[in-house]
XYZ file of N, CA and C in Angstrom:
486
model
N 24.472 -2.223 9.136
C 23.924 -1.117 9.904
C 22.488 -0.838 9.445
N 21.577 -0.858 10.358
C 20.169 -0.609 10.021
C 19.926 0.901 9.926
N 19.153 1.265 8.919
C 18.843 2.692 8.781
C 17.524 2.978 9.493
N 17.413 4.185 9.981
C 16.192 4.554 10.695
C 15.222 5.289 9.784
N 15.645 5.534 8.538
C 14.743 6.257 7.638
C 13.606 5.342 7.202
N 12.426 5.873 7.309
C 11.212 5.150 6.924
C 11.105 5.129 5.401
N 10.758 3.978 4.857
C 10.574 3.887 3.402
C 9.344 4.661 2.986
N 9.408 5.233 1.805
C 8.230 5.897 1.269
C 7.224 4.830 0.856
N 5.947 5.197 0.912
C 4.893 4.251 0.546
C 4.382 4.527 -0.860
N 3.989 3.442 -1.524
C 3.307 3.528 -2.806
C 1.971 2.815 -2.631
N 0.891 3.543 -2.883
C -0.446 2.952 -2.818
C -0.841 2.556 -4.235
N -1.316 1.324 -4.400
C -1.805 0.866 -5.697
C -3.287 0.528 -5.537
N -4.126 1.202 -6.308
C -5.562 0.949 -6.275
C -5.902 -0.199 -7.210
N -6.667 -1.169 -6.714
C -7.034 -2.316 -7.547
C -8.546 -2.547 -7.534
N -9.034 -3.132 -8.625
C -10.426 -3.576 -8.684
C -10.428 -4.926 -9.409
N -11.579 -5.339 -9.912
C -11.648 -6.665 -10.528
C -11.471 -6.624 -12.042
N -10.790 -5.578 -12.558
C -10.607 -5.459 -14.000
C -9.232 -5.954 -14.427
N -9.110 -6.312 -15.705
C -7.805 -6.734 -16.224
C -6.835 -5.558 -16.253
N -7.372 -4.329 -16.381
C -6.514 -3.138 -16.371
C -5.829 -2.990 -15.014
N -6.575 -3.290 -13.978
C -6.058 -3.202 -12.624
C -4.985 -4.267 -12.392
N -5.253 -5.478 -12.849
C -4.281 -6.569 -12.711
C -3.000 -6.221 -13.458
N -3.170 -5.692 -14.672
C -2.008 -5.291 -15.470
C -1.203 -4.223 -14.724
N -1.893 -3.233 -14.165
C -1.212 -2.138 -13.459
C -0.402 -2.672 -12.276
N -0.999 -3.556 -11.493
C -0.288 -4.112 -10.333
C 0.933 -4.905 -10.802
N 0.753 -5.705 -11.846
C 1.878 -6.478 -12.390
C 3.006 -5.546 -12.849
N 2.628 -4.484 -13.543
C 3.601 -3.534 -14.061
C 4.377 -2.881 -12.915
N 3.647 -2.475 -11.887
C 4.275 -1.849 -10.710
C 5.243 -2.831 -10.052
N 4.812 -4.067 -9.881
C 5.678 -5.077 -9.263
C 6.933 -5.300 -10.113
N 6.749 -5.402 -11.431
C 7.882 -5.640 -12.341
C 8.878 -4.483 -12.362
N 8.395 -3.257 -12.238
C 9.273 -2.092 -12.365
C 9.799 -1.534 -11.042
N 9.067 -1.711 -9.965
C 9.472 -1.090 -8.696
C 9.800 -2.075 -7.578
N 9.446 -3.336 -7.749
C 9.662 -4.280 -6.648
C 10.536 -5.468 -7.031
N 10.183 -6.197 -8.084
C 10.943 -7.387 -8.478
C 12.435 -7.104 -8.702
N 12.807 -6.008 -9.393
C 14.237 -5.775 -9.636
C 15.046 -5.511 -8.364
N 14.376 -5.143 -7.283
C 15.082 -4.775 -6.055
C 15.009 -5.862 -5.000
N 14.519 -7.020 -5.407
C 14.418 -8.206 -4.554
C 14.171 -7.897 -3.086
N 15.227 -7.907 -2.287
C 15.022 -7.784 -0.844
C 14.919 -6.349 -0.353
N 15.191 -5.368 -1.230
C 15.159 -3.987 -0.755
C 14.492 -3.034 -1.750
N 13.169 -3.186 -1.947
C 12.482 -2.287 -2.886
C 12.468 -0.849 -2.358
N 12.364 0.113 -3.277
C 12.417 1.519 -2.855
C 11.162 1.998 -2.113
N 10.085 1.214 -2.196
C 8.823 1.627 -1.569
C 8.257 0.532 -0.678
N 7.443 0.977 0.259
C 6.585 0.069 1.006
C 5.302 -0.018 0.168
N 4.855 -1.216 -0.150
C 3.705 -1.396 -1.035
C 2.410 -1.529 -0.245
N 1.440 -0.689 -0.603
C 0.109 -0.741 0.004
C -0.893 -0.922 -1.141
N -1.632 -2.012 -1.122
C -2.602 -2.303 -2.175
C -3.994 -2.111 -1.588
N -4.801 -1.300 -2.259
C -6.123 -0.959 -1.718
C -7.216 -1.269 -2.741
N -8.218 -2.018 -2.280
C -9.407 -2.281 -3.102
C -10.583 -1.557 -2.461
N -11.244 -0.705 -3.237
C -12.431 -0.003 -2.743
C -13.653 -0.863 -3.068
N -14.289 -1.360 -2.019
C -15.501 -2.161 -2.214
C -16.699 -1.220 -2.207
N -17.451 -1.177 -3.323
C -18.617 -0.291 -3.338
C -19.631 -0.722 -2.275
N -20.410 0.226 -1.797
C -21.505 -0.138 -0.899
C -22.577 -0.795 -1.755
N -23.354 -1.677 -1.154
C -24.402 -2.373 -1.902
C -25.382 -1.375 -2.510
N -25.743 -0.349 -1.742
C -26.730 0.619 -2.249
C -26.185 1.410 -3.427
N -24.873 1.727 -3.410
C -24.311 2.463 -4.547
C -24.191 1.557 -5.766
N -23.933 0.274 -5.536
C -23.792 -0.667 -6.651
C -25.128 -0.913 -7.335
N -26.188 -0.972 -6.543
C -27.524 -1.228 -7.090
C -28.124 0.075 -7.611
N -27.868 1.154 -6.884
C -28.383 2.451 -7.301
C -29.889 2.554 -7.177
N -30.450 1.849 -6.189
C -31.896 1.972 -6.009
C -32.226 2.078 -4.532
N -33.335 2.650 -4.295
C -33.843 2.753 -2.934
C -35.325 2.459 -3.019
N -35.946 2.295 -1.886
C -37.384 2.045 -1.919
C -37.706 0.685 -1.332
N -38.967 0.275 -1.477
C -39.442 -0.926 -0.793
C -38.676 -2.206 -1.158
N -38.317 -2.385 -2.415
C -37.660 -3.629 -2.807
C -36.187 -3.688 -2.470
N -35.592 -2.545 -2.215
C -34.144 -2.476 -2.019
C -33.670 -3.310 -0.840
N -34.418 -3.293 0.253
C -33.993 -4.000 1.462
C -33.821 -5.492 1.217
N -34.621 -6.048 0.299
C -34.521 -7.476 -0.001
C -33.292 -7.788 -0.855
N -32.937 -6.883 -1.719
C -31.854 -7.107 -2.690
C -30.473 -6.833 -2.090
N -30.369 -5.800 -1.266
C -29.073 -5.329 -0.793
C -28.204 -6.384 -0.111
N -28.754 -7.234 0.763
C -27.881 -8.240 1.397
C -27.233 -9.175 0.366
N -27.965 -9.512 -0.700
C -27.421 -10.396 -1.742
C -26.327 -9.678 -2.522
N -26.573 -8.419 -2.840
C -25.581 -7.624 -3.564
C -24.328 -7.478 -2.710
N -24.503 -7.196 -1.424
C -23.360 -7.030 -0.535
C -22.547 -8.322 -0.452
N -23.221 -9.460 -0.391
C -22.526 -10.750 -0.342
C -21.689 -10.940 -1.612
N -22.253 -10.568 -2.759
C -21.512 -10.670 -4.022
C -20.303 -9.740 -4.020
N -20.494 -8.507 -3.536
C -19.390 -7.542 -3.496
C -18.274 -8.026 -2.573
N -18.648 -8.699 -1.475
C -17.642 -9.258 -0.562
C -16.845 -10.370 -1.248
N -17.563 -11.204 -2.022
C -16.889 -12.299 -2.753
C -15.920 -11.726 -3.778
N -16.361 -10.692 -4.494
C -15.498 -10.047 -5.491
C -14.261 -9.465 -4.797
N -14.476 -8.783 -3.678
C -13.363 -8.174 -2.932
C -12.375 -9.254 -2.482
N -12.888 -10.369 -1.996
C -12.018 -11.461 -1.550
C -11.196 -12.000 -2.718
N -11.849 -12.128 -3.889
C -11.145 -12.603 -5.094
C -10.060 -11.625 -5.522
N -10.390 -10.336 -5.514
C -9.446 -9.289 -5.922
C -8.211 -9.309 -5.016
N -8.450 -9.400 -3.710
C -7.363 -9.405 -2.729
C -6.503 -10.657 -2.894
N -7.156 -11.795 -3.075
C -6.436 -13.058 -3.245
C -5.524 -12.998 -4.474
N -6.064 -12.477 -5.564
C -5.292 -12.358 -6.806
C -4.094 -11.429 -6.600
N -4.318 -10.314 -5.913
C -3.233 -9.355 -5.644
C -2.135 -10.006 -4.806
N -2.532 -10.756 -3.780
C -1.548 -11.424 -2.914
C -0.749 -12.455 -3.713
N -1.436 -13.204 -4.583
C -0.754 -14.206 -5.415
C 0.251 -13.534 -6.352
N -0.168 -12.413 -6.962
C 0.743 -11.672 -7.845
C 1.986 -11.221 -7.078
N 1.771 -10.691 -5.881
C 2.896 -10.233 -5.061
C 3.845 -11.385 -4.747
N 3.289 -12.506 -4.311
C 4.129 -13.658 -3.970
C 4.893 -14.164 -5.187
N 4.250 -14.140 -6.363
C 4.912 -14.608 -7.589
C 6.108 -13.720 -7.944
N 6.122 -12.494 -7.435
C 7.235 -11.564 -7.687
C 8.114 -11.422 -6.437
N 7.942 -12.339 -5.485
C 8.718 -12.354 -4.234
C 8.526 -11.104 -3.377
N 7.324 -10.532 -3.432
C 6.991 -9.398 -2.558
C 6.120 -9.964 -1.431
N 6.726 -10.036 -0.242
C 6.046 -10.719 0.864
C 5.468 -9.786 1.923
N 5.789 -8.501 1.839
C 5.383 -7.605 2.925
C 4.398 -6.520 2.496
N 3.672 -6.773 1.419
C 2.680 -5.781 0.978
C 1.520 -5.730 1.962
N 1.007 -4.536 2.192
C -0.209 -4.359 2.984
C -1.363 -4.388 1.985
N -2.354 -5.241 2.220
C -3.497 -5.328 1.309
C -4.760 -5.030 2.102
N -5.509 -4.050 1.641
C -6.701 -3.599 2.368
C -7.925 -3.570 1.469
N -9.075 -3.849 2.074
C -10.358 -3.613 1.411
C -11.053 -2.535 2.229
N -11.436 -1.454 1.566
C -12.098 -0.348 2.252
C -13.412 -0.076 1.531
N -14.500 -0.021 2.299
C -15.798 0.228 1.670
C -15.936 1.704 1.318
N -16.419 1.961 0.100
C -16.667 3.338 -0.303
C -16.341 3.559 -1.770
N -16.499 4.798 -2.188
C -16.194 5.196 -3.559
C -14.678 5.173 -3.754
N -14.229 4.563 -4.848
C -12.794 4.399 -5.100
C -12.036 5.721 -5.050
N -12.647 6.777 -5.559
C -11.964 8.076 -5.571
C -11.578 8.507 -4.159
N -12.539 8.452 -3.248
C -12.289 8.878 -1.870
C -11.404 7.879 -1.128
N -11.667 6.596 -1.346
C -10.908 5.550 -0.658
C -9.421 5.671 -0.978
N -9.094 5.878 -2.258
C -7.680 5.955 -2.649
C -7.017 7.229 -2.130
N -7.713 8.348 -2.211
C -7.148 9.597 -1.679
C -6.958 9.504 -0.160
N -7.899 8.852 0.529
C -7.757 8.647 1.980
C -6.563 7.741 2.303
N -6.360 6.705 1.475
C -5.239 5.776 1.693
C -3.905 6.508 1.533
N -3.837 7.434 0.574
C -2.629 8.239 0.375
C -2.303 8.996 1.664
N -3.341 9.575 2.267
C -3.150 10.320 3.526
C -2.736 9.381 4.656
N -3.462 8.284 4.799
C -3.228 7.333 5.893
C -1.796 6.795 5.886
N -1.294 6.463 4.692
C 0.035 5.855 4.581
C 1.125 6.860 4.196
N 0.752 8.140 4.142
C 1.707 9.188 3.749
C 2.418 8.787 2.458
N 1.644 8.325 1.498
C 2.213 7.819 0.248
C 2.855 8.925 -0.569
N 3.934 8.584 -1.230
C 4.561 9.542 -2.142
C 4.120 9.276 -3.578
N 3.547 8.083 -3.822
C 3.038 7.747 -5.150
C 1.733 6.968 -5.007
N 0.756 7.312 -5.855
C -0.481 6.542 -5.989
C -0.491 6.011 -7.415
N -0.645 4.703 -7.571
C -0.693 4.110 -8.906
C -2.063 3.479 -9.136
N -2.630 3.755 -10.297
C -3.922 3.178 -10.670
C -3.856 2.735 -12.130
N -4.690 1.789 -12.476
C -4.788 1.357 -13.868
C -5.739 2.287 -14.605
N -5.667 2.231 -15.918
C -6.572 3.029 -16.742
C -7.533 2.095 -17.445
N -8.821 2.359 -17.296
C -9.823 1.525 -17.956
C -9.942 1.830 -19.438
N -9.379 2.951 -19.847
C -9.420 3.304 -21.259
C -10.809 3.630 -21.767
N -11.635 4.209 -20.889
C -12.981 4.608 -21.311
C -12.895 5.726 -22.332
N -13.887 5.805 -23.177
C -13.998 6.931 -24.099
C -14.491 8.155 -23.344
N -14.520 9.276 -24.023
C -14.877 10.548 -23.394
C -16.275 10.542 -22.787
N -17.231 9.930 -23.459
C -18.614 9.954 -22.971
C -18.760 9.097 -21.726
N -18.257 7.873 -21.776
C -18.352 6.985 -20.616
C -17.607 7.588 -19.423
N -16.451 8.209 -19.687
C -15.667 8.833 -18.617
C -16.437 10.002 -18.009
N -17.134 10.758 -18.865
C -17.910 11.910 -18.382
C -19.069 11.456 -17.508
N -19.680 10.328 -17.882
C -20.824 9.821 -17.120
C -20.366 9.161 -15.819
N -19.384 8.285 -15.915
C -18.931 7.529 -14.741
C -17.966 8.316 -13.869
N -17.245 9.241 -14.473
C -16.204 9.944 -13.728
C -14.994 9.037 -13.621
N -13.853 9.547 -13.985
C -12.641 8.745 -13.982
C -11.982 8.792 -12.609
N -11.724 7.611 -12.050
C -11.048 7.532 -10.753
C -9.648 8.136 -10.876
N -8.943 7.797 -11.955
C -7.577 8.301 -12.117
C -7.566 9.826 -12.268
N -8.540 10.350 -12.995
C -8.633 11.802 -13.180
C -8.889 12.488 -11.837
N -9.836 11.961 -11.074
C -10.148 12.529 -9.764
C -8.902 12.506 -8.869
N -8.258 11.341 -8.811
C -7.095 11.195 -7.933
C -5.953 12.104 -8.354
N -5.781 12.288 -9.660
C -4.681 13.141 -10.121
C -4.872 14.584 -9.655
N -6.108 14.982 -9.414
C -6.381 16.344 -8.949
C -6.473 16.462 -7.426
N -6.828 15.357 -6.753
C -7.107 15.463 -5.321
C -6.132 14.747 -4.392
N -5.389 13.765 -4.898
C -4.439 13.052 -4.030
C -3.243 13.963 -3.750
N -2.757 13.917 -2.518
C -1.623 14.762 -2.119
C -0.300 14.043 -2.360
N -0.141 13.548 -3.587
C 1.104 12.892 -3.972
C 1.114 12.777 -5.492
N 2.198 12.257 -6.034
C 2.258 12.012 -7.472
C 1.336 10.850 -7.805
N 0.681 10.929 -8.963
C -0.238 9.871 -9.385
C 0.273 9.274 -10.693
N 0.433 7.961 -10.699
C 0.880 7.252 -11.890
C -0.306 6.467 -12.456
N -0.605 6.706 -13.719
C -1.689 5.977 -14.379
C -1.039 4.960 -15.316
N -1.224 3.687 -15.006
C -0.605 2.617 -15.787
C -1.597 2.181 -16.857
N -1.202 2.349 -18.113
C -2.079 1.995 -19.230
C -1.637 0.679 -19.846
N -2.599 -0.145 -20.119
C -2.316 -1.413 -20.794
C -2.127 -1.076 -22.275
N -1.033 -1.560 -22.877
C -0.813 -1.227 -24.298
C -1.967 -1.738 -25.168
N -2.345 -0.919 -26.116
C -3.410 -1.344 -27.055
C -2.796 -2.327 -28.042
N -3.560 -3.348 -28.357
C -3.079 -4.340 -29.319
C -3.391 -3.822 -30.718
N -2.370 -3.728 -31.527
C -2.547 -3.255 -32.898
C -3.055 -4.399 -33.769
N -4.073 -4.132 -34.571
C -4.627 -5.184 -35.446
C -4.010 -5.104 -36.816
């Protein structure tokens, strides 16, 4: 008997960092792989591609020459990130994940994705920045934990003890 209840969505934010890869792997291992054909969530993976101008952080006469090259690089990075995410999903037998690249600031892109997919959980990796770097760059996970209209899970990569 088929059920008519819609599965809840889980949005996972990814970038080109090892923390992000670890987070996606962890989510797949804990919420998808154990449930094989019937995971508890619909998986939505979102990569926020920065705009070329925000990545370069410059404007003025020289910017117009540089931006197309920067944008091409950002597109290549986005394609790599998406490809890696799809491979990870397939390696864990997750075949129906939605994978999106959305241009913009990761904070807004992820909060918008939560709204779009009516997600009940947003999962992001933690870069493990120190207080100063976090204050300067602004933490995506911190922003999302305050602004996303769902529960936010921050997946931390275990620190290696020396």
